[in-house]
């Protein structure tokens, strides 16, 4: 994706910390720019590029959106 899910989550919900993983390094850069442009900021967001199917199975997430 283009990082729009991360943008929408950050715009409409409050998070102490959000980890966003996208397979596209471009989406990582794009959503960072979008959050900064919208004045939301990235202080509590960890933007990662990677494949969610290859994550450590011991990691826990509250929300996973996949195609």
mmCIF file of C-alpha atoms in Angstrom:
data_model
loop_
_atom_site.group_PDB
_atom_site.id
_atom_site.type_symbol
_atom_site.label_atom_id
_atom_site.label_comp_id
_atom_site.label_asym_id
_atom_site.label_seq_id
_atom_site.Cartn_x
_atom_site.Cartn_y
_atom_site.Cartn_z
ATOM 1 C CA UNK A 1 0.000 0.000 0.000
ATOM 2 C CA UNK A 2 0.820 3.642 0.129
ATOM 3 C CA UNK A 3 0.777 3.942 3.907
ATOM 4 C CA UNK A 4 -2.768 5.288 3.949
ATOM 5 C CA UNK A 5 -3.830 2.852 6.678
ATOM 6 C CA UNK A 6 -1.142 4.252 8.954
ATOM 7 C CA UNK A 7 -2.187 7.802 8.125
ATOM 8 C CA UNK A 8 -5.867 7.075 8.879
ATOM 9 C CA UNK A 9 -5.060 5.264 12.126
ATOM 10 C CA UNK A 10 -2.897 8.140 13.318
ATOM 11 C CA UNK A 11 -5.400 10.773 12.248
ATOM 12 C CA UNK A 12 -8.469 9.269 13.905
ATOM 13 C CA UNK A 13 -7.108 7.330 16.900
ATOM 14 C CA UNK A 14 -4.731 8.044 19.781
ATOM 15 C CA UNK A 15 -1.766 5.711 20.191
ATOM 16 C CA UNK A 16 1.034 5.588 22.716
ATOM 17 C CA UNK A 17 3.063 3.766 20.099
ATOM 18 C CA UNK A 18 2.310 2.518 16.601
ATOM 19 C CA UNK A 19 4.442 0.194 14.494
ATOM 20 C CA UNK A 20 3.676 0.394 10.802
ATOM 21 C CA UNK A 21 5.163 -2.243 8.515
ATOM 22 C CA UNK A 22 4.838 -1.970 4.765
ATOM 23 C CA UNK A 23 6.522 -4.113 2.153
ATOM 24 C CA UNK A 24 7.349 -1.013 0.127
ATOM 25 C CA UNK A 25 10.220 1.226 1.254
ATOM 26 C CA UNK A 26 8.569 3.956 -0.838
ATOM 27 C CA UNK A 27 5.382 3.727 1.278
ATOM 28 C CA UNK A 28 7.465 4.166 4.420
ATOM 29 C CA UNK A 29 8.885 7.439 3.086
ATOM 30 C CA UNK A 30 5.528 8.560 1.695
ATOM 31 C CA UNK A 31 3.562 8.061 4.925
ATOM 32 C CA UNK A 32 6.265 9.831 6.946
ATOM 33 C CA UNK A 33 5.980 12.826 4.622
ATOM 34 C CA UNK A 34 2.172 12.659 4.747
ATOM 35 C CA UNK A 35 2.052 12.556 8.565
ATOM 36 C CA UNK A 36 4.464 15.463 8.851
ATOM 37 C CA UNK A 37 2.604 17.501 6.209
ATOM 38 C CA UNK A 38 -0.712 16.896 8.014
ATOM 39 C CA UNK A 39 0.823 18.075 11.283
ATOM 40 C CA UNK A 40 0.344 14.681 12.930
ATOM 41 C CA UNK A 41 4.041 13.937 13.303
ATOM 42 C CA UNK A 42 5.912 10.678 13.659
ATOM 43 C CA UNK A 43 7.160 10.828 17.253
ATOM 44 C CA UNK A 44 5.219 7.760 18.381
ATOM 45 C CA UNK A 45 5.293 5.910 15.065
ATOM 46 C CA UNK A 46 7.867 3.339 14.053
ATOM 47 C CA UNK A 47 7.808 3.067 10.269
ATOM 48 C CA UNK A 48 9.329 -0.185 9.049
ATOM 49 C CA UNK A 49 9.790 -1.729 5.620
ATOM 50 C CA UNK A 50 9.315 -5.479 5.576
ATOM 51 C CA UNK A 51 7.066 -8.422 4.889
ATOM 52 C CA UNK A 52 4.494 -9.091 7.641
ATOM 53 C CA UNK A 53 4.546 -12.770 6.716
ATOM 54 C CA UNK A 54 8.207 -12.966 7.816
ATOM 55 C CA UNK A 55 7.843 -11.361 11.270
ATOM 56 C CA UNK A 56 8.979 -13.019 14.473
ATOM 57 C CA UNK A 57 5.958 -15.078 15.605
ATOM 58 C CA UNK A 58 6.567 -14.016 19.224
ATOM 59 C CA UNK A 59 5.719 -10.387 18.422
ATOM 60 C CA UNK A 60 2.229 -9.242 19.425
ATOM 61 C CA UNK A 61 0.126 -6.661 17.605
ATOM 62 C CA UNK A 62 -3.316 -5.229 18.376
ATOM 63 C CA UNK A 63 -4.217 -4.640 14.734
ATOM 64 C CA UNK A 64 -2.948 -6.271 11.549
ATOM 65 C CA UNK A 65 -4.300 -5.306 8.156
ATOM 66 C CA UNK A 66 -3.152 -7.348 5.233
ATOM 67 C CA UNK A 67 -4.227 -7.784 1.614
#
